[in-house]
mmCIF file of N, CA and C in Angstrom:
data_model
loop_
_atom_site.group_PDB
_atom_site.id
_atom_site.type_symbol
_atom_site.label_atom_id
_atom_site.label_comp_id
_atom_site.label_asym_id
_atom_site.label_seq_id
_atom_site.Cartn_x
_atom_site.Cartn_y
_atom_site.Cartn_z
ATOM 1 N N UNK U 214 -17.323 41.209 -69.227
ATOM 2 C CA UNK U 214 -16.623 42.453 -69.449
ATOM 3 C C UNK U 214 -17.628 43.609 -69.417
ATOM 4 N N UNK U 215 -17.357 44.610 -68.611
ATOM 5 C CA UNK U 215 -18.233 45.764 -68.494
ATOM 6 C C UNK U 215 -17.813 46.813 -69.522
ATOM 7 N N UNK U 216 -18.763 47.229 -70.350
ATOM 8 C CA UNK U 216 -18.482 48.258 -71.336
ATOM 9 C C UNK U 216 -18.591 49.628 -70.690
ATOM 10 N N UNK U 217 -17.687 50.481 -71.055
ATOM 11 C CA UNK U 217 -17.682 51.841 -70.535
ATOM 12 C C UNK U 217 -18.394 52.759 -71.524
ATOM 13 N N UNK U 218 -19.114 53.727 -71.014
ATOM 14 C CA UNK U 218 -19.764 54.709 -71.881
ATOM 15 C C UNK U 218 -18.709 55.497 -72.654
ATOM 16 N N UNK U 219 -19.126 56.054 -73.772
ATOM 17 C CA UNK U 219 -18.230 56.865 -74.590
ATOM 18 C C UNK U 219 -18.018 58.232 -73.934
ATOM 19 N N UNK U 220 -16.784 58.568 -73.681
ATOM 20 C CA UNK U 220 -16.438 59.807 -72.993
ATOM 21 C C UNK U 220 -16.860 61.025 -73.812
ATOM 22 N N UNK U 221 -16.833 60.929 -75.116
ATOM 23 C CA UNK U 221 -17.181 62.073 -75.955
ATOM 24 C C UNK U 221 -18.695 62.325 -75.964
ATOM 25 N N UNK U 222 -19.477 61.272 -75.864
ATOM 26 C CA UNK U 222 -20.917 61.463 -75.708
ATOM 27 C C UNK U 222 -21.213 62.093 -74.348
ATOM 28 N N UNK U 223 -20.449 61.705 -73.360
ATOM 29 C CA UNK U 223 -20.659 62.250 -72.014
ATOM 30 C C UNK U 223 -20.405 63.753 -71.979
ATOM 31 N N UNK U 224 -19.339 64.206 -72.607
ATOM 32 C CA UNK U 224 -19.022 65.643 -72.554
ATOM 33 C C UNK U 224 -19.805 66.451 -73.577
ATOM 34 N N UNK U 225 -20.558 65.778 -74.442
ATOM 35 C CA UNK U 225 -21.368 66.504 -75.421
ATOM 36 C C UNK U 225 -22.520 67.246 -74.764
ATOM 37 N N UNK U 226 -22.939 66.800 -73.600
ATOM 38 C CA UNK U 226 -24.070 67.408 -72.916
ATOM 39 C C UNK U 226 -23.616 68.632 -72.114
ATOM 40 N N UNK U 227 -24.237 69.797 -72.317
ATOM 41 C CA UNK U 227 -23.807 71.001 -71.606
ATOM 42 C C UNK U 227 -23.952 70.914 -70.088
ATOM 43 N N UNK U 228 -24.942 70.192 -69.606
ATOM 44 C CA UNK U 228 -25.096 70.029 -68.155
ATOM 45 C C UNK U 228 -23.919 69.264 -67.586
ATOM 46 N N UNK U 229 -23.506 68.213 -68.271
ATOM 47 C CA UNK U 229 -22.362 67.431 -67.781
ATOM 48 C C UNK U 229 -21.071 68.238 -67.863
ATOM 49 N N UNK U 230 -20.926 69.057 -68.895
ATOM 50 C CA UNK U 230 -19.733 69.915 -68.969
ATOM 51 C C UNK U 230 -19.720 70.903 -67.805
ATOM 52 N N UNK U 231 -20.880 71.406 -67.440
ATOM 53 C CA UNK U 231 -20.958 72.319 -66.294
ATOM 54 C C UNK U 231 -20.601 71.594 -65.002
ATOM 55 N N UNK U 232 -21.072 70.371 -64.849
ATOM 56 C CA UNK U 232 -20.728 69.580 -63.658
ATOM 57 C C UNK U 232 -19.220 69.372 -63.590
ATOM 58 N N UNK U 233 -18.603 69.052 -64.717
ATOM 59 C CA UNK U 233 -17.140 68.876 -64.755
ATOM 60 C C UNK U 233 -16.453 70.153 -64.288
ATOM 61 N N UNK U 234 -16.923 71.286 -64.773
ATOM 62 C CA UNK U 234 -16.341 72.575 -64.382
ATOM 63 C C UNK U 234 -16.517 72.829 -62.890
ATOM 64 N N UNK U 235 -17.683 72.503 -62.368
ATOM 65 C CA UNK U 235 -17.948 72.728 -60.943
ATOM 66 C C UNK U 235 -17.014 71.931 -60.043
ATOM 67 N N UNK U 236 -16.750 70.683 -60.400
ATOM 68 C CA UNK U 236 -15.946 69.825 -59.521
ATOM 69 C C UNK U 236 -14.467 69.811 -59.896
ATOM 70 N N UNK U 237 -14.089 70.600 -60.882
ATOM 71 C CA UNK U 237 -12.694 70.592 -61.340
ATOM 72 C C UNK U 237 -11.719 71.008 -60.244
ATOM 73 N N UNK U 238 -12.133 71.921 -59.378
ATOM 74 C CA UNK U 238 -11.213 72.425 -58.359
ATOM 75 C C UNK U 238 -11.603 72.054 -56.943
ATOM 76 N N UNK U 239 -12.885 71.718 -56.747
ATOM 77 C CA UNK U 239 -13.358 71.367 -55.410
ATOM 78 C C UNK U 239 -14.312 70.189 -55.501
ATOM 79 N N UNK U 240 -14.058 69.175 -54.701
ATOM 80 C CA UNK U 240 -14.978 68.048 -54.629
ATOM 81 C C UNK U 240 -16.309 68.545 -54.072
ATOM 82 N N UNK U 241 -17.396 67.987 -54.597
ATOM 83 C CA UNK U 241 -18.724 68.431 -54.186
ATOM 84 C C UNK U 241 -19.645 67.235 -53.991
ATOM 85 N N UNK U 242 -20.623 67.401 -53.116
ATOM 86 C CA UNK U 242 -21.658 66.388 -52.933
ATOM 87 C C UNK U 242 -22.680 66.532 -54.063
ATOM 88 N N UNK U 243 -23.458 65.486 -54.316
ATOM 89 C CA UNK U 243 -24.502 65.608 -55.338
ATOM 90 C C UNK U 243 -25.483 66.747 -55.036
ATOM 91 N N UNK U 244 -25.798 66.947 -53.765
ATOM 92 C CA UNK U 244 -26.708 68.034 -53.388
ATOM 93 C C UNK U 244 -26.110 69.386 -53.733
ATOM 94 N N UNK U 245 -24.841 69.575 -53.440
ATOM 95 C CA UNK U 245 -24.166 70.841 -53.754
ATOM 96 C C UNK U 245 -24.103 71.061 -55.262
ATOM 97 N N UNK U 246 -23.886 70.001 -56.001
ATOM 98 C CA UNK U 246 -23.871 70.118 -57.466
ATOM 99 C C UNK U 246 -25.263 70.500 -57.958
ATOM 100 N N UNK U 247 -26.284 69.811 -57.464
ATOM 101 C CA UNK U 247 -27.661 70.031 -57.914
ATOM 102 C C UNK U 247 -28.142 71.452 -57.629
ATOM 103 N N UNK U 248 -27.614 72.080 -56.591
ATOM 104 C CA UNK U 248 -28.022 73.446 -56.247
ATOM 105 C C UNK U 248 -27.681 74.452 -57.345
ATOM 106 N N UNK U 249 -26.807 74.075 -58.265
ATOM 107 C CA UNK U 249 -26.394 74.962 -59.353
ATOM 108 C C UNK U 249 -27.286 74.848 -60.584
ATOM 109 N N UNK U 250 -28.323 74.028 -60.516
ATOM 110 C CA UNK U 250 -29.180 73.770 -61.674
ATOM 111 C C UNK U 250 -30.647 73.899 -61.299
ATOM 112 N N UNK U 251 -31.465 74.078 -62.309
ATOM 113 C CA UNK U 251 -32.917 74.111 -62.124
ATOM 114 C C UNK U 251 -33.533 72.755 -62.432
ATOM 115 N N UNK U 252 -32.758 71.704 -62.317
ATOM 116 C CA UNK U 252 -33.233 70.341 -62.575
ATOM 117 C C UNK U 252 -33.443 69.630 -61.248
ATOM 118 N N UNK U 253 -34.148 68.505 -61.309
ATOM 119 C CA UNK U 253 -34.347 67.710 -60.096
ATOM 120 C C UNK U 253 -33.027 67.066 -59.681
ATOM 121 N N UNK U 254 -32.949 66.703 -58.440
ATOM 122 C CA UNK U 254 -31.760 66.025 -57.926
ATOM 123 C C UNK U 254 -31.540 64.707 -58.663
ATOM 124 N N UNK U 255 -32.634 64.021 -59.034
ATOM 125 C CA UNK U 255 -32.530 62.745 -59.756
ATOM 126 C C UNK U 255 -31.911 62.950 -61.136
ATOM 127 N N UNK U 256 -32.268 64.039 -61.797
ATOM 128 C CA UNK U 256 -31.687 64.336 -63.114
ATOM 129 C C UNK U 256 -30.190 64.567 -62.993
ATOM 130 N N UNK U 257 -29.794 65.343 -62.008
ATOM 131 C CA UNK U 257 -28.364 65.614 -61.802
ATOM 132 C C UNK U 257 -27.642 64.326 -61.414
ATOM 133 N N UNK U 258 -28.270 63.489 -60.604
ATOM 134 C CA UNK U 258 -27.660 62.210 -60.225
ATOM 135 C C UNK U 258 -27.403 61.338 -61.449
ATOM 136 N N UNK U 259 -28.313 61.369 -62.413
ATOM 137 C CA UNK U 259 -28.121 60.596 -63.646
ATOM 138 C C UNK U 259 -26.919 61.130 -64.428
ATOM 139 N N UNK U 260 -26.791 62.442 -64.501
ATOM 140 C CA UNK U 260 -25.632 63.036 -65.174
ATOM 141 C C UNK U 260 -24.334 62.646 -64.457
ATOM 142 N N UNK U 261 -24.358 62.694 -63.133
ATOM 143 C CA UNK U 261 -23.175 62.305 -62.344
ATOM 144 C C UNK U 261 -22.843 60.836 -62.586
ATOM 145 N N UNK U 262 -23.865 60.004 -62.649
ATOM 146 C CA UNK U 262 -23.654 58.572 -62.898
ATOM 147 C C UNK U 262 -22.964 58.355 -64.247
ATOM 148 N N UNK U 263 -23.402 59.054 -65.271
ATOM 149 C CA UNK U 263 -22.794 58.916 -66.597
ATOM 150 C C UNK U 263 -21.339 59.351 -66.557
ATOM 151 N N UNK U 264 -21.055 60.478 -65.914
ATOM 152 C CA UNK U 264 -19.670 60.957 -65.820
ATOM 153 C C UNK U 264 -18.796 60.006 -65.007
ATOM 154 N N UNK U 265 -19.376 59.389 -64.000
ATOM 155 C CA UNK U 265 -18.632 58.416 -63.196
ATOM 156 C C UNK U 265 -18.353 57.156 -64.005
ATOM 157 N N UNK U 266 -19.345 56.690 -64.762
ATOM 158 C CA UNK U 266 -19.146 55.502 -65.602
ATOM 159 C C UNK U 266 -18.084 55.734 -66.662
ATOM 160 N N UNK U 267 -17.954 56.964 -67.123
ATOM 161 C CA UNK U 267 -16.921 57.318 -68.111
ATOM 162 C C UNK U 267 -15.568 57.569 -67.455
ATOM 163 N N UNK U 268 -15.544 57.503 -66.143
ATOM 164 C CA UNK U 268 -14.339 57.723 -65.344
ATOM 165 C C UNK U 268 -13.827 59.154 -65.436
ATOM 166 N N UNK U 269 -14.733 60.086 -65.746
ATOM 167 C CA UNK U 269 -14.379 61.497 -65.718
ATOM 168 C C UNK U 269 -14.472 62.023 -64.291
ATOM 169 N N UNK U 270 -15.434 61.496 -63.549
ATOM 170 C CA UNK U 270 -15.560 61.828 -62.136
ATOM 171 C C UNK U 270 -15.236 60.595 -61.306
ATOM 172 N N UNK U 271 -14.719 60.837 -60.123
ATOM 173 C CA UNK U 271 -14.533 59.750 -59.157
ATOM 174 C C UNK U 271 -15.184 60.181 -57.859
ATOM 175 N N UNK U 272 -15.612 59.193 -57.109
ATOM 176 C CA UNK U 272 -16.291 59.509 -55.858
ATOM 177 C C UNK U 272 -15.440 59.101 -54.670
ATOM 178 N N UNK U 273 -15.640 59.834 -53.583
ATOM 179 C CA UNK U 273 -14.927 59.563 -52.341
ATOM 180 C C UNK U 273 -15.925 59.651 -51.200
ATOM 181 N N UNK U 274 -15.953 58.639 -50.388
ATOM 182 C CA UNK U 274 -16.845 58.605 -49.222
ATOM 183 C C UNK U 274 -16.159 59.347 -48.083
ATOM 184 N N UNK U 275 -16.846 60.325 -47.511
ATOM 185 C CA UNK U 275 -16.362 61.067 -46.338
ATOM 186 C C UNK U 275 -17.479 61.054 -45.310
ATOM 187 N N UNK U 276 -17.359 60.152 -44.361
ATOM 188 C CA UNK U 276 -18.431 59.994 -43.390
ATOM 189 C C UNK U 276 -19.676 59.505 -44.097
ATOM 190 N N UNK U 277 -20.766 60.213 -43.923
ATOM 191 C CA UNK U 277 -22.020 59.843 -44.585
ATOM 192 C C UNK U 277 -22.125 60.380 -46.006
ATOM 193 N N UNK U 278 -21.307 61.345 -46.327
ATOM 194 C CA UNK U 278 -21.408 62.036 -47.612
ATOM 195 C C UNK U 278 -20.515 61.400 -48.678
ATOM 196 N N UNK U 279 -20.983 61.472 -49.908
ATOM 197 C CA UNK U 279 -20.176 61.087 -51.065
ATOM 198 C C UNK U 279 -19.805 62.375 -51.782
ATOM 199 N N UNK U 280 -18.528 62.532 -52.057
ATOM 200 C CA UNK U 280 -18.032 63.698 -52.776
ATOM 201 C C UNK U 280 -17.544 63.250 -54.143
ATOM 202 N N UNK U 281 -17.839 64.069 -55.145
ATOM 203 C CA UNK U 281 -17.388 63.813 -56.510
ATOM 204 C C UNK U 281 -16.325 64.825 -56.866
ATOM 205 N N UNK U 282 -15.302 64.327 -57.531
ATOM 206 C CA UNK U 282 -14.214 65.194 -57.964
ATOM 207 C C UNK U 282 -13.765 64.759 -59.357
ATOM 208 N N UNK U 283 -13.055 65.635 -60.009
ATOM 209 C CA UNK U 283 -12.557 65.356 -61.347
ATOM 210 C C UNK U 283 -11.481 64.288 -61.283
ATOM 211 N N UNK U 284 -11.544 63.352 -62.196
ATOM 212 C CA UNK U 284 -10.517 62.333 -62.325
ATOM 213 C C UNK U 284 -9.632 62.722 -63.512
ATOM 214 N N UNK U 285 -8.447 63.265 -63.252
ATOM 215 C CA UNK U 285 -7.592 63.714 -64.358
ATOM 216 C C UNK U 285 -7.289 62.609 -65.374
ATOM 217 N N UNK U 286 -7.141 61.385 -64.907
ATOM 218 C CA UNK U 286 -6.877 60.283 -65.838
ATOM 219 C C UNK U 286 -8.042 60.071 -66.795
ATOM 220 N N UNK U 287 -9.249 60.319 -66.316
ATOM 221 C CA UNK U 287 -10.420 60.190 -67.169
ATOM 222 C C UNK U 287 -10.468 61.229 -68.273
ATOM 223 N N UNK U 288 -9.792 62.343 -68.053
ATOM 224 C CA UNK U 288 -9.753 63.410 -69.049
ATOM 225 C C UNK U 288 -8.650 63.193 -70.085
ATOM 226 N N UNK U 289 -7.771 62.229 -69.854
ATOM 227 C CA UNK U 289 -6.643 62.002 -70.764
ATOM 228 C C UNK U 289 -7.102 61.647 -72.174
ATOM 229 N N UNK U 290 -8.131 60.839 -72.290
ATOM 230 C CA UNK U 290 -8.618 60.444 -73.609
ATOM 231 C C UNK U 290 -9.054 61.673 -74.412
ATOM 232 N N UNK U 291 -9.706 62.597 -73.738
ATOM 233 C CA UNK U 291 -10.144 63.824 -74.390
ATOM 234 C C UNK U 291 -8.929 64.668 -74.770
ATOM 235 N N UNK U 292 -8.021 64.835 -73.838
ATOM 236 C CA UNK U 292 -6.824 65.634 -74.087
ATOM 237 C C UNK U 292 -5.991 65.047 -75.225
ATOM 238 N N UNK U 293 -5.860 63.730 -75.248
ATOM 239 C CA UNK U 293 -5.078 63.083 -76.309
ATOM 240 C C UNK U 293 -5.712 63.282 -77.676
ATOM 241 N N UNK U 294 -7.033 63.310 -77.716
ATOM 242 C CA UNK U 294 -7.721 63.541 -78.978
ATOM 243 C C UNK U 294 -7.527 64.983 -79.450
ATOM 244 N N UNK U 295 -7.580 65.930 -78.530
ATOM 245 C CA UNK U 295 -7.508 67.351 -78.866
ATOM 246 C C UNK U 295 -6.083 67.811 -79.185
ATOM 247 N N UNK U 296 -5.093 67.174 -78.600
ATOM 248 C CA UNK U 296 -3.705 67.638 -78.703
ATOM 249 C C UNK U 296 -3.226 67.888 -80.140
ATOM 250 N N UNK U 297 -3.431 66.981 -81.094
ATOM 251 C CA UNK U 297 -2.952 67.262 -82.456
ATOM 252 C C UNK U 297 -3.596 68.520 -83.058
ATOM 253 N N UNK U 298 -4.854 68.766 -82.712
ATOM 254 C CA UNK U 298 -5.530 69.956 -83.224
ATOM 255 C C UNK U 298 -4.967 71.222 -82.584
ATOM 256 N N UNK U 299 -4.653 71.124 -81.299
ATOM 257 C CA UNK U 299 -4.051 72.270 -80.613
ATOM 258 C C UNK U 299 -2.720 72.624 -81.245
ATOM 259 N N UNK U 300 -1.915 71.610 -81.532
ATOM 260 C CA UNK U 300 -0.617 71.848 -82.175
ATOM 261 C C UNK U 300 -0.792 72.462 -83.556
ATOM 262 N N UNK U 301 -1.763 71.965 -84.295
ATOM 263 C CA UNK U 301 -2.039 72.492 -85.630
ATOM 264 C C UNK U 301 -2.376 73.977 -85.560
ATOM 265 N N UNK U 302 -3.287 74.341 -84.636
ATOM 266 C CA UNK U 302 -3.684 75.743 -84.525
ATOM 267 C C UNK U 302 -2.572 76.608 -83.950
ATOM 268 N N UNK U 303 -1.776 76.081 -83.041
ATOM 269 C CA UNK U 303 -0.624 76.839 -82.533
ATOM 270 C C UNK U 303 0.326 77.166 -83.673
ATOM 271 N N UNK U 304 0.596 76.186 -84.526
ATOM 272 C CA UNK U 304 1.483 76.414 -85.676
ATOM 273 C C UNK U 304 0.905 77.481 -86.604
ATOM 274 N N UNK U 305 -0.384 77.410 -86.855
ATOM 275 C CA UNK U 305 -1.022 78.389 -87.741
ATOM 276 C C UNK U 305 -0.978 79.787 -87.139
ATOM 277 N N UNK U 306 -1.242 79.913 -85.862
ATOM 278 C CA UNK U 306 -1.185 81.223 -85.227
ATOM 279 C C UNK U 306 0.243 81.750 -85.180
ATOM 280 N N UNK U 307 1.217 80.884 -84.974
ATOM 281 C CA UNK U 307 2.613 81.315 -84.991
ATOM 282 C C UNK U 307 3.013 81.824 -86.369
ATOM 283 N N UNK U 308 2.565 81.148 -87.423
ATOM 284 C CA UNK U 308 2.844 81.603 -88.792
ATOM 285 C C UNK U 308 2.185 82.950 -89.052
ATOM 286 N N UNK U 309 0.945 83.097 -88.611
ATOM 287 C CA UNK U 309 0.239 84.358 -88.781
ATOM 288 C C UNK U 309 0.958 85.477 -88.029
ATOM 289 N N UNK U 310 1.407 85.192 -86.827
ATOM 290 C CA UNK U 310 2.132 86.188 -86.040
ATOM 291 C C UNK U 310 3.407 86.604 -86.758
ATOM 292 N N UNK U 311 4.112 85.631 -87.332
ATOM 293 C CA UNK U 311 5.343 85.921 -88.080
ATOM 294 C C UNK U 311 5.041 86.793 -89.298
ATOM 295 N N UNK U 312 3.985 86.487 -90.002
ATOM 296 C CA UNK U 312 3.592 87.283 -91.162
ATOM 297 C C UNK U 312 3.256 88.713 -90.739
ATOM 298 N N UNK U 313 2.517 88.838 -89.650
ATOM 299 C CA UNK U 313 2.123 90.161 -89.172
ATOM 300 C C UNK U 313 3.329 90.998 -88.726
ATOM 301 N N UNK U 314 4.337 90.360 -88.128
ATOM 302 C CA UNK U 314 5.543 91.065 -87.725
ATOM 303 C C UNK U 314 6.303 91.561 -88.945
ATOM 304 N N UNK U 315 6.351 90.734 -89.973
ATOM 305 C CA UNK U 315 7.044 91.122 -91.199
ATOM 306 C C UNK U 315 6.261 92.201 -91.954
ATOM 307 N N UNK U 316 4.985 92.235 -91.781
ATOM 308 C CA UNK U 316 4.127 93.188 -92.447
ATOM 309 C C UNK U 316 4.342 94.602 -91.918
ATOM 310 N N UNK U 317 4.646 94.697 -90.627
ATOM 311 C CA UNK U 317 4.876 96.006 -90.003
ATOM 312 C C UNK U 317 6.138 96.574 -90.577
#
């Protein structure tokens, strides 16, 4: 059985969060991703590898090039964890808004 890296440790790193943001809308090659950083290509490749192992990124072969793109299913674990907190804060802001309307 292959163990998967922890998705929350993966997104804890600011470089990996930036990579996620970069590929969220457009698939990119490792070289194109690396051009956005002052790190070596090998360092960026390691970050990409971690995100791929966590299934946050998926790769697609196009000719000779490999493109990385966001895997929405890989983000579900994060979204599911955050959702109860989002609801909690939405409720609190709605209550505050109601209080402020009554205050006027």
